[in-house]
Amino acid sequence: MRFTISSSLLNNRLQSLAKVINNKNTLPILDCFLFEVSGNELSVTASDSENVIKSTLSLDEADQNGVFAVPSRTLLDAVKELPEQPLTFEIDTNSYSVQIIYQNGVYNFTAQNANEYPKNTSITDDVTVITIPAAVLLDNVSRSIFATGQDELRPVMSGIYFDLTNENLAIVASDGHKLVRNQILNIKNSTPASFILPKKPAMLLKGILVKDDTEVIIKFNARTAEFTTSNTVLTCRLIEGKYPNYNSVIPRNNPNKLTIDRKILIGALRRVLPFASESSQLVRFHLESGKLRLSSEDVDFATSAKEEIVCDYDSSIISIGFKGSSMQEILNNMESEEVDILLADPSRAGIVIPTQQPENQNILMLIMPMLLND
């Protein structure tokens, strides 16, 4: 069989798909990409047995249909060095010898029989379907990944929680110290449903989504989720278990409101944080009318730093401690020019929200305080 495809199109797609392949696979065939030619389309599949990505590309020409498995590392190394040009694949379907003809040369290697490649089954039982714009899903997943937990004893906290209710779709992540809750207000369902997306497929999803208005269809049940874009399908096994009641930890009334330029606060944290204790990374936020004073110290090394920033604040004087690196992560994962930080007292969680919320969305991030030694 013979087919022709653009080198840059193939390379870009293979680079995304390669992220699903593990360095060590239980099945040797999973070290390969599965190639399926049908008409003028090439479907390429990559899998680690729990996560499967199948992507469809247009061919310039093809003389017949066929299926074979290509060693991923060999093909990736070969294609990534080529400038944009047509690549012609010639495959002997009996011996599985592959020849890739390019502008000034030729590659020769051996493919494998595709019969051993695991078959991907569609989700059929108790399916819930969500349709969401690709740009919205990409923003929400990207904004949430940093807050996922790494505690092996609490696997449910290591993923991103999709909570579909009759009011909205909430996309939530938390490690117990910080929390992200994204509410998409125009997506709802009369029957509540939810799933926990593991971190690896969340990262894969981030890699295949494009920031545009095309729709992503999410199908899920208790065990599996399927994300379908215009040319790619990601199927993954879900984390089983009950996600904690995230709404119960969000304070209802934090009366002290600070409004501040997000980038200015990030800059000040970068300057103050190196002088904090390496183990705690504690930064003190001292607020009084019209100004915020950030301070840090490391008693063991006799270092300290202090910086004042002008801000919009007219509530009572308050001092509260936060882990500086966590506050930086929260601010870096927002896009608005200004943020509101809502506080109650030094023992209650602080809430960070963008001053300007995206359309039909409600973004909230929470950070737990640290004990101050006065």
Tab-separated table of C-alpha atoms in Angstrom:
chain	number	residue	atom	x	y	z
A	1	MET	CA	0.000	0.000	0.000
A	2	ARG	CA	1.101	3.580	-0.636
A	3	PHE	CA	0.000	6.971	0.730
A	4	THR	CA	1.295	10.559	0.883
A	5	ILE	CA	1.018	13.045	3.759
A	6	SER	CA	2.469	16.426	4.803
A	7	SER	CA	5.575	16.013	6.997
A	8	SER	CA	4.770	18.921	9.354
A	9	LEU	CA	1.139	17.806	9.787
A	10	LEU	CA	2.273	14.288	10.670
A	11	ASN	CA	5.081	15.485	12.963
A	12	ASN	CA	2.866	17.894	14.923
A	13	ARG	CA	0.223	15.238	15.491
A	14	LEU	CA	2.736	12.531	16.458
A	15	GLN	CA	4.387	14.843	19.006
A	16	SER	CA	1.004	15.261	20.763
A	17	LEU	CA	0.168	11.568	20.611
A	18	ALA	CA	3.599	10.461	21.860
A	19	LYS	CA	2.889	11.938	25.292
A	20	VAL	CA	0.495	9.074	26.061
A	21	ILE	CA	3.127	6.368	25.480
A	22	ASN	CA	4.955	5.175	28.620
A	23	ASN	CA	8.704	4.584	28.720
A	24	LYS	CA	8.006	1.019	29.871
A	25	ASN	CA	4.872	-0.721	28.624
A	26	THR	CA	3.406	-4.038	29.783
A	27	LEU	CA	2.592	-4.865	26.135
A	28	PRO	CA	5.476	-4.349	23.641
A	29	ILE	CA	2.959	-3.372	20.917
A	30	LEU	CA	2.114	-0.238	22.969
A	31	ASP	CA	5.566	1.132	22.037
A	32	CYS	CA	4.023	1.634	18.589
A	33	PHE	CA	1.611	4.001	16.885
A	34	LEU	CA	-1.327	2.229	15.243
A	35	PHE	CA	-1.808	3.471	11.656
A	36	GLU	CA	-5.177	2.910	9.929
A	37	VAL	CA	-5.655	4.099	6.354
A	38	SER	CA	-9.251	4.393	5.165
A	39	GLY	CA	-10.036	6.275	1.997
A	40	ASN	CA	-8.151	9.573	2.091
A	41	GLU	CA	-7.803	9.598	5.871
A	42	LEU	CA	-5.112	8.315	8.207
A	43	SER	CA	-6.068	7.519	11.827
A	44	VAL	CA	-3.144	7.339	14.261
A	45	THR	CA	-3.679	5.789	17.717
A	46	ALA	CA	-1.397	5.860	20.775
A	47	SER	CA	-2.140	4.109	24.064
A	48	ASP	CA	-0.740	3.162	27.468
A	49	SER	CA	-3.676	0.726	28.029
A	50	GLU	CA	-5.505	3.167	30.370
A	51	ASN	CA	-5.470	6.216	28.076
A	52	VAL	CA	-6.015	6.108	24.315
A	53	ILE	CA	-5.728	8.969	21.819
A	54	LYS	CA	-6.936	8.495	18.266
A	55	SER	CA	-6.328	11.327	15.807
A	56	THR	CA	-7.432	11.651	12.176
A	57	LEU	CA	-5.348	13.342	9.468
A	58	SER	CA	-6.060	14.058	5.806
A	59	LEU	CA	-3.911	12.283	3.204
A	60	ASP	CA	-2.832	13.865	-0.066
A	61	GLU	CA	-3.372	10.496	-1.753
A	62	ALA	CA	-3.771	6.805	-0.868
A	63	ASP	CA	-4.079	3.733	-3.085
A	64	GLN	CA	-5.676	1.264	-0.645
A	65	ASN	CA	-6.862	0.747	2.933
A	66	GLY	CA	-4.769	-1.000	5.555
A	67	VAL	CA	-3.727	-1.270	9.224
A	68	PHE	CA	-0.231	-1.633	10.711
A	69	ALA	CA	1.773	-0.633	13.819
A	70	VAL	CA	4.855	1.634	13.570
A	71	PRO	CA	7.610	1.869	16.238
A	72	SER	CA	6.946	5.275	17.818
A	73	ARG	CA	10.535	6.261	18.622
A	74	THR	CA	11.812	5.365	15.132
A	75	LEU	CA	9.100	7.357	13.387
A	76	LEU	CA	9.315	10.367	15.733
A	77	ASP	CA	13.090	10.648	15.294
A	78	ALA	CA	12.783	10.321	11.535
A	79	VAL	CA	9.986	12.820	10.920
A	80	LYS	CA	10.944	15.612	13.358
A	81	GLU	CA	14.160	16.416	11.451
A	82	LEU	CA	12.398	17.028	8.137
A	83	PRO	CA	11.276	20.465	6.855
A	84	GLU	CA	7.769	20.805	5.391
A	85	GLN	CA	7.414	18.495	2.376
A	86	PRO	CA	5.272	15.577	1.189
A	87	LEU	CA	6.185	12.163	2.644
A	88	THR	CA	5.329	9.023	0.702
A	89	PHE	CA	4.860	5.823	2.723
A	90	GLU	CA	5.197	2.487	0.919
A	91	ILE	CA	4.240	-0.561	3.024
A	92	ASP	CA	4.556	-4.213	2.058
A	93	THR	CA	1.533	-5.694	3.840
A	94	ASN	CA	3.069	-9.191	3.765
A	95	SER	CA	6.531	-8.493	5.233
A	96	TYR	CA	5.562	-5.183	6.958
A	97	SER	CA	8.633	-3.448	5.535
A	98	VAL	CA	8.118	0.336	5.469
A	99	GLN	CA	9.781	2.820	3.161
A	100	ILE	CA	9.337	6.578	3.681
A	101	ILE	CA	10.405	8.552	0.626
A	102	TYR	CA	11.195	12.231	1.190
A	103	GLN	CA	12.705	15.017	-0.922
A	104	ASN	CA	16.367	14.019	-0.751
A	105	GLY	CA	16.311	10.528	0.679
A	106	VAL	CA	14.546	7.487	2.004
A	107	TYR	CA	13.973	5.745	5.387
A	108	ASN	CA	13.602	1.984	5.686
A	109	PHE	CA	12.341	0.118	8.758
A	110	THR	CA	9.935	-2.655	9.768
A	111	ALA	CA	6.370	-2.243	11.038
A	112	GLN	CA	4.374	-4.782	13.043
A	113	ASN	CA	1.131	-6.651	12.607
A	114	ALA	CA	-1.677	-4.601	14.167
A	115	ASN	CA	-3.679	-7.594	15.394
A	116	GLU	CA	-2.040	-7.489	18.828
A	117	TYR	CA	-2.918	-3.810	19.373
A	118	PRO	CA	-5.617	-3.471	22.094
A	119	LYS	CA	-9.080	-2.675	20.752
A	120	ASN	CA	-10.685	0.483	22.117
A	121	THR	CA	-14.350	-0.018	23.033
A	122	SER	CA	-16.937	2.763	22.972
A	123	ILE	CA	-18.735	3.901	26.115
A	124	THR	CA	-22.263	2.463	26.122
A	125	ASP	CA	-23.679	2.030	29.661
A	126	ASP	CA	-25.242	4.915	31.654
A	127	VAL	CA	-23.637	7.595	29.485
A	128	THR	CA	-23.816	11.301	30.329
A	129	VAL	CA	-22.960	13.766	27.547
A	130	ILE	CA	-21.621	17.329	27.886
A	131	THR	CA	-20.888	19.687	24.976
A	132	ILE	CA	-18.412	22.475	25.742
A	133	PRO	CA	-16.395	24.954	23.608
A	134	ALA	CA	-12.774	23.819	23.208
A	135	ALA	CA	-11.369	27.182	24.388
A	136	VAL	CA	-13.458	27.093	27.587
A	137	LEU	CA	-12.443	23.509	28.390
A	138	LEU	CA	-8.773	24.249	27.665
A	139	ASP	CA	-8.791	27.328	29.928
A	140	ASN	CA	-10.492	25.479	32.781
A	141	VAL	CA	-8.285	22.384	32.648
A	142	SER	CA	-5.115	24.497	32.349
A	143	ARG	CA	-6.233	26.657	35.274
A	144	SER	CA	-6.897	23.647	37.502
A	145	ILE	CA	-4.022	21.196	36.979
A	146	PHE	CA	-1.604	22.983	39.340
A	147	ALA	CA	-3.965	22.492	42.309
A	148	THR	CA	-4.288	18.695	42.002
A	149	GLY	CA	-2.918	16.676	44.913
A	150	GLN	CA	-0.028	14.194	44.932
A	151	ASP	CA	-0.964	12.158	48.006
A	152	GLU	CA	-1.085	8.479	46.988
A	153	LEU	CA	-3.272	7.742	50.029
A	154	ARG	CA	-5.995	10.068	48.658
A	155	PRO	CA	-6.169	9.214	44.939
A	156	VAL	CA	-9.447	11.085	44.405
A	157	MET	CA	-7.612	14.343	45.163
A	158	SER	CA	-5.000	13.688	42.460
A	159	GLY	CA	-7.408	14.410	39.613
A	160	ILE	CA	-9.704	17.144	38.284
A	161	TYR	CA	-13.335	16.808	39.380
A	162	PHE	CA	-16.102	17.520	36.850
A	163	ASP	CA	-19.339	18.139	38.765
A	164	LEU	CA	-22.429	18.568	36.565
A	165	THR	CA	-25.503	19.800	38.427
A	166	ASN	CA	-28.834	21.437	37.550
A	167	GLU	CA	-27.172	24.840	38.184
A	168	ASN	CA	-23.793	24.634	36.390
A	169	LEU	CA	-20.757	22.554	35.505
A	170	ALA	CA	-18.045	22.937	38.147
A	171	ILE	CA	-14.455	21.934	37.328
A	172	VAL	CA	-12.575	21.559	40.608
A	173	ALA	CA	-9.082	20.659	41.810
A	174	SER	CA	-7.615	20.689	45.320
A	175	ASP	CA	-4.647	19.293	47.251
A	176	GLY	CA	-6.102	20.220	50.650
A	177	HIS	CA	-4.048	23.446	50.900
A	178	LYS	CA	-5.311	25.239	47.807
A	179	LEU	CA	-8.462	24.830	45.755
A	180	VAL	CA	-9.668	25.901	42.313
A	181	ARG	CA	-13.375	25.983	41.473
A	182	ASN	CA	-14.416	26.959	37.952
A	183	GLN	CA	-18.156	27.243	37.401
A	184	ILE	CA	-19.441	27.254	33.803
A	185	LEU	CA	-22.870	28.743	34.249
A	186	ASN	CA	-24.428	27.925	30.868
A	187	ILE	CA	-23.760	24.167	31.083
A	188	LYS	CA	-26.162	22.277	33.350
A	189	ASN	CA	-28.118	19.043	33.520
A	190	SER	CA	-31.381	18.041	35.206
A	191	THR	CA	-29.727	14.801	36.391
A	192	PRO	CA	-26.535	15.424	38.418
A	193	ALA	CA	-23.470	13.496	37.270
A	194	SER	CA	-19.741	13.706	37.972
A	195	PHE	CA	-16.351	12.142	37.268
A	196	ILE	CA	-12.721	12.518	38.377
A	197	LEU	CA	-10.246	12.935	35.514
A	198	PRO	CA	-6.704	11.688	36.380
A	199	LYS	CA	-3.804	14.086	35.950
A	200	LYS	CA	-2.170	12.321	32.980
A	201	PRO	CA	-5.210	12.460	30.664
A	202	ALA	CA	-5.804	16.044	31.846
A	203	MET	CA	-2.302	16.912	30.625
A	204	LEU	CA	-2.951	15.003	27.375
A	205	LEU	CA	-6.228	16.878	26.910
A	206	LYS	CA	-4.419	20.168	27.399
A	207	GLY	CA	-2.038	19.135	24.606
A	208	ILE	CA	-4.692	18.243	22.021
A	209	LEU	CA	-7.198	21.065	22.589
A	210	VAL	CA	-7.104	24.164	20.407
A	211	LYS	CA	-8.225	27.542	21.728
A	212	ASP	CA	-11.154	28.083	19.364
A	213	ASP	CA	-14.962	27.891	19.258
A	214	THR	CA	-15.199	24.288	18.072
A	215	GLU	CA	-17.216	22.017	20.345
A	216	VAL	CA	-15.784	19.207	22.458
A	217	ILE	CA	-18.176	16.363	23.249
A	218	ILE	CA	-17.552	14.681	26.618
A	219	LYS	CA	-19.149	11.272	27.191
A	220	PHE	CA	-18.650	9.544	30.524
A	221	ASN	CA	-19.937	6.886	32.873
A	222	ALA	CA	-18.653	5.544	36.205
A	223	ARG	CA	-15.413	4.121	34.771
A	224	THR	CA	-14.515	5.819	31.498
A	225	ALA	CA	-14.577	9.236	29.830
A	226	GLU	CA	-14.297	10.089	26.148
A	227	PHE	CA	-13.372	13.569	24.830
A	228	THR	CA	-14.093	14.103	21.135
A	229	THR	CA	-12.731	17.137	19.241
A	230	SER	CA	-12.993	17.844	15.509
A	231	ASN	CA	-10.163	15.399	14.668
A	232	THR	CA	-9.113	13.629	17.879
A	233	VAL	CA	-10.691	11.301	20.454
A	234	LEU	CA	-9.174	10.833	23.929
A	235	THR	CA	-10.510	7.883	25.936
A	236	CYS	CA	-9.347	7.418	29.518
A	237	ARG	CA	-10.036	5.410	32.652
A	238	LEU	CA	-11.387	7.529	35.510
A	239	ILE	CA	-10.454	7.674	39.185
A	240	GLU	CA	-13.113	5.808	41.145
A	241	GLY	CA	-14.248	7.144	44.510
A	242	LYS	CA	-16.176	10.001	46.095
A	243	TYR	CA	-14.746	13.506	45.794
A	244	PRO	CA	-14.910	15.591	49.026
A	245	ASN	CA	-17.595	18.269	49.403
A	246	TYR	CA	-15.515	21.153	48.041
A	247	ASN	CA	-18.233	23.773	48.583
A	248	SER	CA	-18.209	23.151	52.338
A	249	VAL	CA	-14.623	24.444	52.714
A	250	ILE	CA	-15.254	27.716	50.878
A	251	PRO	CA	-15.963	30.506	53.431
A	252	ARG	CA	-19.332	32.180	52.893
A	253	ASN	CA	-18.444	35.522	54.442
A	254	ASN	CA	-14.967	37.029	54.106
A	255	PRO	CA	-15.703	40.733	54.688
A	256	ASN	CA	-12.180	42.166	54.219
A	257	LYS	CA	-11.720	42.825	50.501
A	258	LEU	CA	-8.371	43.708	48.920
A	259	THR	CA	-8.235	44.687	45.221
A	260	ILE	CA	-4.755	44.719	43.690
A	261	ASP	CA	-2.926	44.570	40.356
A	262	ARG	CA	-2.172	40.885	39.806
A	263	LYS	CA	1.211	41.325	38.097
A	264	ILE	CA	2.443	43.815	40.698
A	265	LEU	CA	1.609	41.348	43.470
A	266	ILE	CA	3.350	38.497	41.595
A	267	GLY	CA	6.468	40.678	41.223
A	268	ALA	CA	6.512	41.562	44.915
A	269	LEU	CA	6.136	37.901	45.903
A	270	ARG	CA	9.050	36.971	43.643
A	271	ARG	CA	11.249	39.513	45.420
A	272	VAL	CA	10.173	38.625	48.971
A	273	LEU	CA	9.914	34.829	48.714
A	274	PRO	CA	13.669	34.047	48.397
A	275	PHE	CA	14.156	35.429	51.927
A	276	ALA	CA	11.486	33.195	53.490
A	277	SER	CA	12.204	29.925	55.250
A	278	GLU	CA	12.839	27.298	52.580
A	279	SER	CA	10.759	24.714	54.408
A	280	SER	CA	7.641	26.802	55.114
A	281	GLN	CA	7.864	29.540	52.419
A	282	LEU	CA	5.751	31.653	54.762
A	283	VAL	CA	4.961	35.198	53.602
A	284	ARG	CA	3.094	37.573	55.930
A	285	PHE	CA	0.382	39.741	54.358
A	286	HIS	CA	-0.221	42.824	56.535
A	287	LEU	CA	-3.141	44.962	55.393
A	288	GLU	CA	-4.158	48.429	56.455
A	289	SER	CA	-5.937	51.259	54.681
A	290	GLY	CA	-4.605	51.679	51.134
A	291	LYS	CA	-1.531	49.461	51.463
A	292	LEU	CA	-0.338	45.869	51.618
A	293	ARG	CA	2.971	45.000	53.292
A	294	LEU	CA	4.565	41.676	52.378
A	295	SER	CA	7.293	40.348	54.653
A	296	SER	CA	9.296	37.163	55.019
A	297	GLU	CA	12.174	35.923	57.139
A	298	ASP	CA	14.377	32.920	57.706
A	299	VAL	CA	15.590	32.934	61.308
A	300	ASP	CA	18.114	30.139	60.696
A	301	PHE	CA	19.974	32.132	58.033
A	302	ALA	CA	19.254	35.639	59.412
A	303	THR	CA	17.559	36.800	56.192
A	304	SER	CA	14.418	38.884	55.820
A	305	ALA	CA	12.578	41.016	53.279
A	306	LYS	CA	9.772	43.556	53.388
A	307	GLU	CA	7.920	45.374	50.617
A	308	GLU	CA	4.908	47.719	50.550
A	309	ILE	CA	2.407	47.919	47.697
A	310	VAL	CA	-0.336	50.463	47.167
A	311	CYS	CA	-3.724	48.730	46.885
A	312	ASP	CA	-7.445	49.287	47.225
A	313	TYR	CA	-8.294	48.290	50.808
A	314	ASP	CA	-10.389	50.069	53.430
A	315	SER	CA	-11.346	47.349	55.923
A	316	SER	CA	-9.895	46.548	59.343
A	317	ILE	CA	-6.163	45.994	59.903
A	318	ILE	CA	-5.271	42.321	59.441
A	319	SER	CA	-2.122	40.172	59.305
A	320	ILE	CA	-2.317	36.719	57.750
A	321	GLY	CA	0.280	34.196	56.601
A	322	PHE	CA	0.253	32.321	53.281
A	323	LYS	CA	2.629	29.932	51.568
A	324	GLY	CA	4.241	32.286	49.085
A	325	SER	CA	4.748	29.738	46.299
A	326	SER	CA	1.081	28.643	46.488
A	327	MET	CA	-0.106	32.251	46.246
A	328	GLN	CA	2.195	32.741	43.246
A	329	GLU	CA	0.727	29.672	41.527
A	330	ILE	CA	-2.812	30.932	42.109
A	331	LEU	CA	-2.025	34.361	40.680
A	332	ASN	CA	-0.109	32.900	37.714
A	333	ASN	CA	-3.145	30.797	36.777
A	334	MET	CA	-5.437	33.802	36.485
A	335	GLU	CA	-5.635	36.136	33.513
A	336	SER	CA	-7.407	39.267	34.784
A	337	GLU	CA	-5.426	42.452	35.339
A	338	GLU	CA	-6.680	42.815	38.900
A	339	VAL	CA	-7.722	40.289	41.536
A	340	ASP	CA	-9.849	40.532	44.663
A	341	ILE	CA	-8.531	38.788	47.775
A	342	LEU	CA	-11.249	38.193	50.367
A	343	LEU	CA	-10.174	37.629	53.987
A	344	ALA	CA	-11.885	37.148	57.347
A	345	ASP	CA	-9.268	36.494	60.037
A	346	PRO	CA	-5.790	34.880	60.234
A	347	SER	CA	-7.241	31.402	60.803
A	348	ARG	CA	-9.688	31.277	57.889
A	349	ALA	CA	-8.976	30.507	54.249
A	350	GLY	CA	-8.418	33.376	51.834
A	351	ILE	CA	-10.373	33.571	48.588
A	352	VAL	CA	-8.860	34.920	45.360
A	353	ILE	CA	-11.167	35.836	42.466
A	354	PRO	CA	-10.561	37.761	39.234
A	355	THR	CA	-12.041	41.268	39.328
A	356	GLN	CA	-13.360	40.648	35.798
A	357	GLN	CA	-14.905	37.177	35.406
A	358	PRO	CA	-14.970	35.509	31.943
A	359	GLU	CA	-18.377	35.422	30.248
A	360	ASN	CA	-20.710	32.757	31.709
A	361	GLN	CA	-18.032	31.661	34.169
A	362	ASN	CA	-17.305	32.091	37.837
A	363	ILE	CA	-13.691	31.449	38.891
A	364	LEU	CA	-12.723	31.106	42.538
A	365	MET	CA	-9.445	30.007	44.102
A	366	LEU	CA	-8.903	29.295	47.787
A	367	ILE	CA	-5.694	29.199	49.816
A	368	MET	CA	-5.384	27.963	53.390
A	369	PRO	CA	-3.551	30.283	55.855
A	370	MET	CA	-0.353	29.469	57.727
A	371	LEU	CA	0.229	30.114	61.413
A	372	LEU	CA	2.048	33.355	62.203
A	373	ASN	CA	4.488	33.413	65.113
A	374	ASP	CA	3.972	36.900	66.523
